[in-house]
Short mmCIF file of C-alpha atoms and ligand atoms in Angstrom, two decimals:
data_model
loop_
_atom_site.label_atom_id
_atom_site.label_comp_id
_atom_site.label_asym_id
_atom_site.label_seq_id
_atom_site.Cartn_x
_atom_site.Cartn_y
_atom_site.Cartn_z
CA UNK A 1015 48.94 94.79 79.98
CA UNK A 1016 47.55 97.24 77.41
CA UNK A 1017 44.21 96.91 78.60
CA UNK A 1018 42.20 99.20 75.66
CA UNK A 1019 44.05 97.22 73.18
CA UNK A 1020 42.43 93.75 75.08
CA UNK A 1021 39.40 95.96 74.81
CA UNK A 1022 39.64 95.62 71.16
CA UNK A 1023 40.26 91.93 70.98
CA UNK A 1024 37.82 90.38 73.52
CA UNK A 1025 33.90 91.55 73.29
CA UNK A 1026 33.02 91.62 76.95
CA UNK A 1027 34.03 93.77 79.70
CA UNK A 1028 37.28 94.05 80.58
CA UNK A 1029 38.42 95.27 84.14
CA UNK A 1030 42.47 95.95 84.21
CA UNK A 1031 44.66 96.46 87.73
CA UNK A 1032 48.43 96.61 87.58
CA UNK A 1033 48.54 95.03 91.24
CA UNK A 1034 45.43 93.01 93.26
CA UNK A 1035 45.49 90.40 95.95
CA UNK A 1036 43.92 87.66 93.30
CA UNK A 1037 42.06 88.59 90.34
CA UNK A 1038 40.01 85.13 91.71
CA UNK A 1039 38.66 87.02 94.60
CA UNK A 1040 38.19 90.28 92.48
CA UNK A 1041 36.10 88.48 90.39
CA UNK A 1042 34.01 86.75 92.60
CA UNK A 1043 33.44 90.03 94.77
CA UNK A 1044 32.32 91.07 90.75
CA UNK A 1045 30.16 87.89 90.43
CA UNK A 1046 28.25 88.80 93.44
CA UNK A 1047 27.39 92.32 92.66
CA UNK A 1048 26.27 91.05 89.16
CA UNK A 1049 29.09 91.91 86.40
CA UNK A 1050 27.53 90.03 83.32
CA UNK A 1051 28.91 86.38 82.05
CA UNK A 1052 32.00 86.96 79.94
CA UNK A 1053 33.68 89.74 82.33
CA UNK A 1054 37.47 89.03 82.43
CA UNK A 1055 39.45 90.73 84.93
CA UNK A 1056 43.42 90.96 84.23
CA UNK A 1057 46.04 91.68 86.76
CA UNK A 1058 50.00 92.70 85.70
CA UNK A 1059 50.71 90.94 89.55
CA UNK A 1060 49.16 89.36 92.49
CA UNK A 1061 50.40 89.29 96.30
CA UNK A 1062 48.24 86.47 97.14
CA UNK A 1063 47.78 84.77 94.11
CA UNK A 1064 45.29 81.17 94.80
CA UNK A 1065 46.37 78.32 93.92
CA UNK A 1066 44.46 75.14 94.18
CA UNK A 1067 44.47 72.82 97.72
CA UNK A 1068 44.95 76.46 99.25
CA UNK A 1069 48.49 76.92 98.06
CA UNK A 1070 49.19 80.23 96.51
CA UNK A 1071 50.10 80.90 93.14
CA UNK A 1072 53.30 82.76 92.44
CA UNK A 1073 52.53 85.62 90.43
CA UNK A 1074 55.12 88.86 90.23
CA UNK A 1075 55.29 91.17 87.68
CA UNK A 1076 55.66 89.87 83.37
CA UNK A 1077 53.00 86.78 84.00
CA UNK A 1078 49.27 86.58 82.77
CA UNK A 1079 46.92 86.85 85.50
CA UNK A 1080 43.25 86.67 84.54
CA UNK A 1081 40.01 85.48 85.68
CA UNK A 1082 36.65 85.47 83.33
CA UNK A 1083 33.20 85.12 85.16
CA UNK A 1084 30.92 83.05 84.22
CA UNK A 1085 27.11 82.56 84.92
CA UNK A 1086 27.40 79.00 84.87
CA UNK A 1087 26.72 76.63 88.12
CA UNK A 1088 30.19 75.48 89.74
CA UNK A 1089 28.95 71.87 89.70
CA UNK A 1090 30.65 72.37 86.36
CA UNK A 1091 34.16 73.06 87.88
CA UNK A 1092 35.83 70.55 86.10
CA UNK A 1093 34.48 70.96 82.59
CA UNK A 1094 35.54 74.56 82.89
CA UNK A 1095 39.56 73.45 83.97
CA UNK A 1096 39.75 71.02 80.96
CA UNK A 1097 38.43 74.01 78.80
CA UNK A 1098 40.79 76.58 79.91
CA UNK A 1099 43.78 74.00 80.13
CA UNK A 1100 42.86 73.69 76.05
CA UNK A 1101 42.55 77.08 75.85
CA UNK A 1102 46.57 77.81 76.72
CA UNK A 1103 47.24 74.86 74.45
CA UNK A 1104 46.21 76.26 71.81
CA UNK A 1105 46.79 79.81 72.47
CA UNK A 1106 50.54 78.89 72.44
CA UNK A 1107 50.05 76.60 69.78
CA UNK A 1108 47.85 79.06 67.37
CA UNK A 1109 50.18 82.23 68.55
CA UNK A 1110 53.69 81.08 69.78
CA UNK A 1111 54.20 77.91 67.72
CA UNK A 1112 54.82 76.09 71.01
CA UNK A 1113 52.66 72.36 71.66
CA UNK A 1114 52.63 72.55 75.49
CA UNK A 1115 50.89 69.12 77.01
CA UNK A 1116 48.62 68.63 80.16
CA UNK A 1117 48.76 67.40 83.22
CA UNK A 1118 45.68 66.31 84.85
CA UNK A 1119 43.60 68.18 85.83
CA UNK A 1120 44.70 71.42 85.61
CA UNK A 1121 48.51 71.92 84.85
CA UNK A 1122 49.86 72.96 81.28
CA UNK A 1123 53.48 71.77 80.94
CA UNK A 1124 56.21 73.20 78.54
CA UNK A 1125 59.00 71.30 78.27
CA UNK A 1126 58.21 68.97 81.34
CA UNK A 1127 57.71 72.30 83.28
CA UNK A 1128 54.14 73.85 84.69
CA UNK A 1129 53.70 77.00 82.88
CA UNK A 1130 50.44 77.94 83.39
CA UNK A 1131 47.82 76.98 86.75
CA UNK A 1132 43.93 77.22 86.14
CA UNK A 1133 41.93 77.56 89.77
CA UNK A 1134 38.01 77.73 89.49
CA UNK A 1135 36.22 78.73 91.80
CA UNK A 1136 32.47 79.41 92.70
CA UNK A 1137 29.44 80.83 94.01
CA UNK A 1138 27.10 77.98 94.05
CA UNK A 1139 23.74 80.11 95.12
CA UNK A 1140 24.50 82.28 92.91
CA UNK A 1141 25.11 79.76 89.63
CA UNK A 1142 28.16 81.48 88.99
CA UNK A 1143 31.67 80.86 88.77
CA UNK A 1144 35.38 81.73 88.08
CA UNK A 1145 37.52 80.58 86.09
CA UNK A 1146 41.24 82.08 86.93
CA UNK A 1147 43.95 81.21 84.73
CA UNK A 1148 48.21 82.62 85.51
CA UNK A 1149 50.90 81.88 83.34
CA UNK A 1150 54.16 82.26 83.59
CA UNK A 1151 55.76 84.56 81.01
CA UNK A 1152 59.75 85.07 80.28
CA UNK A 1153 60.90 83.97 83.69
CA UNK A 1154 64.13 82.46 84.58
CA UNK A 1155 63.93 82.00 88.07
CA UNK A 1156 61.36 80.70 90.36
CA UNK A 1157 61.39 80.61 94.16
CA UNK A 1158 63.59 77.88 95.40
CA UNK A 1159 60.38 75.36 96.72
CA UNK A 1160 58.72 75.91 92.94
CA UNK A 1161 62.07 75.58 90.93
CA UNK A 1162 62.43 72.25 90.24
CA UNK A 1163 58.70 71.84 88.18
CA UNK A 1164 58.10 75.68 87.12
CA UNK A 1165 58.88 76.66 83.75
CA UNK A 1166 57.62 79.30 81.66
CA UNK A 1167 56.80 80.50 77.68
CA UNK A 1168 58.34 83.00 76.19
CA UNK A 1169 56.55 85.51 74.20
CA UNK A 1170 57.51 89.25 72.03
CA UNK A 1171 56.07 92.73 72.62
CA UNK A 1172 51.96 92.60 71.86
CA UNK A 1173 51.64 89.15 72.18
CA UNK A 1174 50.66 88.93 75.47
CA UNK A 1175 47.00 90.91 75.14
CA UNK A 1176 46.64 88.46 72.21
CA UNK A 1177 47.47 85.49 74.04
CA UNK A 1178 45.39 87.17 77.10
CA UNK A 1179 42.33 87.56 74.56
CA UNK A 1180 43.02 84.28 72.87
CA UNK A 1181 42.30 82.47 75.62
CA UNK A 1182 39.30 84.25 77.47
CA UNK A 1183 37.92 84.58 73.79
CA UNK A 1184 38.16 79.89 73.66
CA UNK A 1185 37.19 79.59 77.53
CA UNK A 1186 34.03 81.76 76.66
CA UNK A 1187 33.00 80.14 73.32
CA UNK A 1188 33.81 76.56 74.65
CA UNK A 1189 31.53 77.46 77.48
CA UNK A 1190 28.94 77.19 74.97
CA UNK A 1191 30.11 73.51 73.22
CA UNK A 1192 31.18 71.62 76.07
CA UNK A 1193 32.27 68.85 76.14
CA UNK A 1194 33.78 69.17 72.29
CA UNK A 1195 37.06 70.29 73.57
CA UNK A 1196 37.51 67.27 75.89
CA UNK A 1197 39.05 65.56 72.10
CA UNK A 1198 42.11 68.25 71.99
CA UNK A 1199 42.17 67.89 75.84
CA UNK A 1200 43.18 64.35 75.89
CA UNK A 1201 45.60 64.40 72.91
CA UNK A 1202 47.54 66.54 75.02
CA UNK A 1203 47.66 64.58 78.23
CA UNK A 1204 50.79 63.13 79.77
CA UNK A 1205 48.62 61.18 82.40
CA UNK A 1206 47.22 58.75 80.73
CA UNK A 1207 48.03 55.13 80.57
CA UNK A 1208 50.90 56.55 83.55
CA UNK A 1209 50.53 54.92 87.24
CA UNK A 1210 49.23 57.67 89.19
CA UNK A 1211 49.96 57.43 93.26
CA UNK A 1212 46.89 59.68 95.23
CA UNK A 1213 45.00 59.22 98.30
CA UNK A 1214 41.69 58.30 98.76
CA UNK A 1215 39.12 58.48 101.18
CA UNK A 1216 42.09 58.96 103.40
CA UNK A 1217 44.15 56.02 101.98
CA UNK A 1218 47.18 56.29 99.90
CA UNK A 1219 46.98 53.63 96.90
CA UNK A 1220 47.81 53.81 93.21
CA UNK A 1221 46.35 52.89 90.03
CA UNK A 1222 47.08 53.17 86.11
CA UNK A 1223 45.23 56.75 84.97
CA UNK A 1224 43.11 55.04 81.65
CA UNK A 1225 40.82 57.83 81.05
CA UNK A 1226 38.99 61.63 81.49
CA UNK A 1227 35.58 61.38 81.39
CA UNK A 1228 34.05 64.51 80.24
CA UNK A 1229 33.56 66.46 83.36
CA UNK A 1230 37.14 65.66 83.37
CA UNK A 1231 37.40 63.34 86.34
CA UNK A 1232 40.47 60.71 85.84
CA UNK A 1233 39.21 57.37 86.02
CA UNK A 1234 41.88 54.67 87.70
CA UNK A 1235 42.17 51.33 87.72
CA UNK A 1236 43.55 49.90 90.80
CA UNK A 1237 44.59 45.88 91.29
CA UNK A 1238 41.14 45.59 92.46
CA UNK A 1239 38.99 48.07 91.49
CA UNK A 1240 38.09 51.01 88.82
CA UNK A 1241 38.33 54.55 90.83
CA UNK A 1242 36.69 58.27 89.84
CA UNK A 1243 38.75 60.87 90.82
CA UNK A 1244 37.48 64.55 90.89
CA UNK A 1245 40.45 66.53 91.24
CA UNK A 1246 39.23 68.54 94.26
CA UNK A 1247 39.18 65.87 96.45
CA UNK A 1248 42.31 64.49 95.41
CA UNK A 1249 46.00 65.39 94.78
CA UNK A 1250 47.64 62.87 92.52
CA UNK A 1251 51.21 61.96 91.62
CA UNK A 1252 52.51 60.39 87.88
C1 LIG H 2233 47.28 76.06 90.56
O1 LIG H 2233 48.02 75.60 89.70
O2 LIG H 2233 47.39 75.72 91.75
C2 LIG H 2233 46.22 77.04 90.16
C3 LIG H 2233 46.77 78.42 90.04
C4 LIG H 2233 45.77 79.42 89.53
C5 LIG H 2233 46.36 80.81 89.48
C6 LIG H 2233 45.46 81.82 88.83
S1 LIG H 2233 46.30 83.35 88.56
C7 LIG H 2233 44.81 84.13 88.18
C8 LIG H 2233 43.77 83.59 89.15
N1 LIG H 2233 43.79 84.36 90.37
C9 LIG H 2233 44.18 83.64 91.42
O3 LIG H 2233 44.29 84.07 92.58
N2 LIG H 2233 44.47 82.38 91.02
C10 LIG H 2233 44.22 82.20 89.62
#
């Protein structure tokens, strides 16, 4: 990543690495020792990339790793996935001429594929949180237990600070209009109206997915009741 010319394109401070462990935990250690709202820290690859319900995140050299701090409580966790999962919409959209869709909560797809995971994460004393976003970026091959469902965009020389800045740039302008995004968020979700299969409160069961509400918890309808589900306490299947 050409970090001074992301420098030019998004207004707050920029912290660049060609290799970290996560740019997650990097910006949390930065959260705690008080880097101001807005802060994006960028990574060219991770070796212990985070993905959510502690997997890891695949993350070698060519993707976009990035995480932006925010000074905003993490009770607001989900509000800030919908916004960056709208954020990579319409980065590719605006700068790629590429519609990718969503699947809830978190995942943008490309051609049926996940291109792009969002993990936030936060410091709840503190009022702050993370918001780390990796997409994959002109890759052909994934590791054999990710190969089946990962996919990635392709993009040209220079587009990838833009797309970088594109997106930290929505994520930290959104932060300030929430929920107005939650609109372009649900035109581009694949769950809805789908039967969704998920456990809950330690019971597996299944419903029909009929809405987000704005803090972008799925609401399902089962045969016998209507269910809320925040997506950290649940992994869901379509
Ligand atoms: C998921 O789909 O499970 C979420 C993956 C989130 C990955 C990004 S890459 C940048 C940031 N740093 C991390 O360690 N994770 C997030």
């Amino acid at each position: 990543m050409d970090i001074e010319l992301l420098k030019k394109l998004y207004s707050y401070p920029v912290y660049g690495y060609s290799i970290v462990d996560s740019t997650n935990k990097i910006a949390l250690d930065m959260a705690k020792s008080g880097v101001v709202h807005g802060s994006l820290i960028v990574a060219d690859s991770q070796t212990s990339g985070r993905g959510r319900h502690g997997r890891s995140f695949f993350s070698p050299k060519g993707g976009i790793y990035m995480s932006i701090v925010l000074d905003m409580n993490p009770q607001f966790a989900g509000e800030i996935t919908t916004l960056c999962a709208v954020a990579v919409c319409l980065a590719a959209s605006k700068l790629l001429n590429i519609e990718l869709k969503i699947k809830w909560v978190n995942d943008c797809l490309y051609e049926n594929k996940k291109v792009c995971g969002i993990l936030c994460e936060g410091l709840p004393q503190m009022g702050k949180c993370v918001a780390g976003i990796g997409v994959n970026i002109n890759r052909e091959e994934f590791p054999s237990d990710i190969n089946e469902k990962a996919g990635s965009i392709y993009i040209g020389d220079n587009e990838r600070e833009e797309l970088c800045a594109y997106i930290a740039n929505y994520v930290i302008n959104g932060t300030k209009n929430i929920p107005n995004h939650m609109a372009e968020y649900k035109k581009r979700l694949i769950t809805l109206n789908k039967k969704v299969f998920f456990t809950y409160k330690g019971e597996n069961t299944h419903g029909i997915a009929i809405d987000v509400d704005n803090t972008g918890a799925l609401i399902v309808e089962t045969e016998t009741r209507r269910i809320r589900l925040i997506s950290g306490e649940v992994s869901v299947r379509v």
